[in-house]
Amino acid sequence: MLLDIFGRTYPENRLWTVDRSAVIRYRDQVRRKLTDLETTLGALLA
């Protein structure tokens, strides 16, 4: 998941700075995709 959000991996057991804007962009992308999925499923089931 870190690779999906930040485009890179991070070493284990080490603290790192979180790119909050990347998290927000990822969250918005997931919301859009879920909305699209809901719309598609609704059309298929109607």
mmCIF file of C-alpha atoms in Angstrom:
data_model
loop_
_atom_site.group_PDB
_atom_site.id
_atom_site.type_symbol
_atom_site.label_atom_id
_atom_site.label_comp_id
_atom_site.label_asym_id
_atom_site.label_seq_id
_atom_site.Cartn_x
_atom_site.Cartn_y
_atom_site.Cartn_z
ATOM 1 C CA MET A 1 0.000 0.000 0.000
ATOM 2 C CA LEU A 2 2.855 2.401 0.703
ATOM 3 C CA LEU A 3 4.055 1.901 -2.835
ATOM 4 C CA ASP A 4 0.550 2.749 -4.132
ATOM 5 C CA ILE A 5 0.307 5.922 -2.084
ATOM 6 C CA PHE A 6 3.857 7.269 -2.025
ATOM 7 C CA GLY A 7 5.407 5.567 -5.043
ATOM 8 C CA ARG A 8 8.218 4.055 -2.996
ATOM 9 C CA THR A 9 8.936 1.695 -0.141
ATOM 10 C CA TYR A 10 10.309 2.589 3.271
ATOM 11 C CA PRO A 11 12.700 0.657 5.526
ATOM 12 C CA GLU A 12 11.199 -1.306 8.382
ATOM 13 C CA ASN A 13 11.559 -0.128 11.981
ATOM 14 C CA ARG A 14 12.467 3.429 10.946
ATOM 15 C CA LEU A 15 10.421 6.589 11.247
ATOM 16 C CA TRP A 16 9.726 8.584 8.102
ATOM 17 C CA THR A 17 7.833 11.747 7.264
ATOM 18 C CA VAL A 18 4.356 11.225 5.845
ATOM 19 C CA ASP A 19 3.459 13.145 2.696
ATOM 20 C CA ARG A 20 -0.010 14.246 3.758
ATOM 21 C CA SER A 21 -0.913 15.554 0.307
ATOM 22 C CA ALA A 22 -0.147 12.127 -1.193
ATOM 23 C CA VAL A 23 -2.433 10.500 1.386
ATOM 24 C CA ILE A 24 -5.219 12.953 0.574
ATOM 25 C CA ARG A 25 -4.805 12.381 -3.187
ATOM 26 C CA TYR A 26 -4.942 8.605 -2.667
ATOM 27 C CA ARG A 27 -8.014 8.871 -0.445
ATOM 28 C CA ASP A 28 -9.788 11.026 -3.044
ATOM 29 C CA GLN A 29 -8.852 8.566 -5.796
ATOM 30 C CA VAL A 30 -10.292 5.652 -3.800
ATOM 31 C CA ARG A 31 -13.510 7.588 -3.139
ATOM 32 C CA ARG A 32 -13.919 8.346 -6.856
ATOM 33 C CA LYS A 33 -13.371 4.725 -7.798
ATOM 34 C CA LEU A 34 -15.868 3.529 -5.191
ATOM 35 C CA THR A 35 -18.442 5.993 -6.490
ATOM 36 C CA ASP A 36 -17.842 4.762 -10.051
ATOM 37 C CA LEU A 37 -18.187 1.154 -8.877
ATOM 38 C CA GLU A 38 -21.431 1.940 -7.069
ATOM 39 C CA THR A 39 -22.816 3.618 -10.193
ATOM 40 C CA THR A 40 -21.784 0.710 -12.424
ATOM 41 C CA LEU A 41 -23.228 -1.917 -10.092
ATOM 42 C CA GLY A 42 -26.460 0.056 -9.747
ATOM 43 C CA ALA A 43 -26.821 0.204 -13.531
ATOM 44 C CA LEU A 44 -26.149 -3.506 -13.890
ATOM 45 C CA LEU A 45 -28.678 -4.444 -11.227
ATOM 46 C CA ALA A 46 -31.418 -2.101 -12.433
#
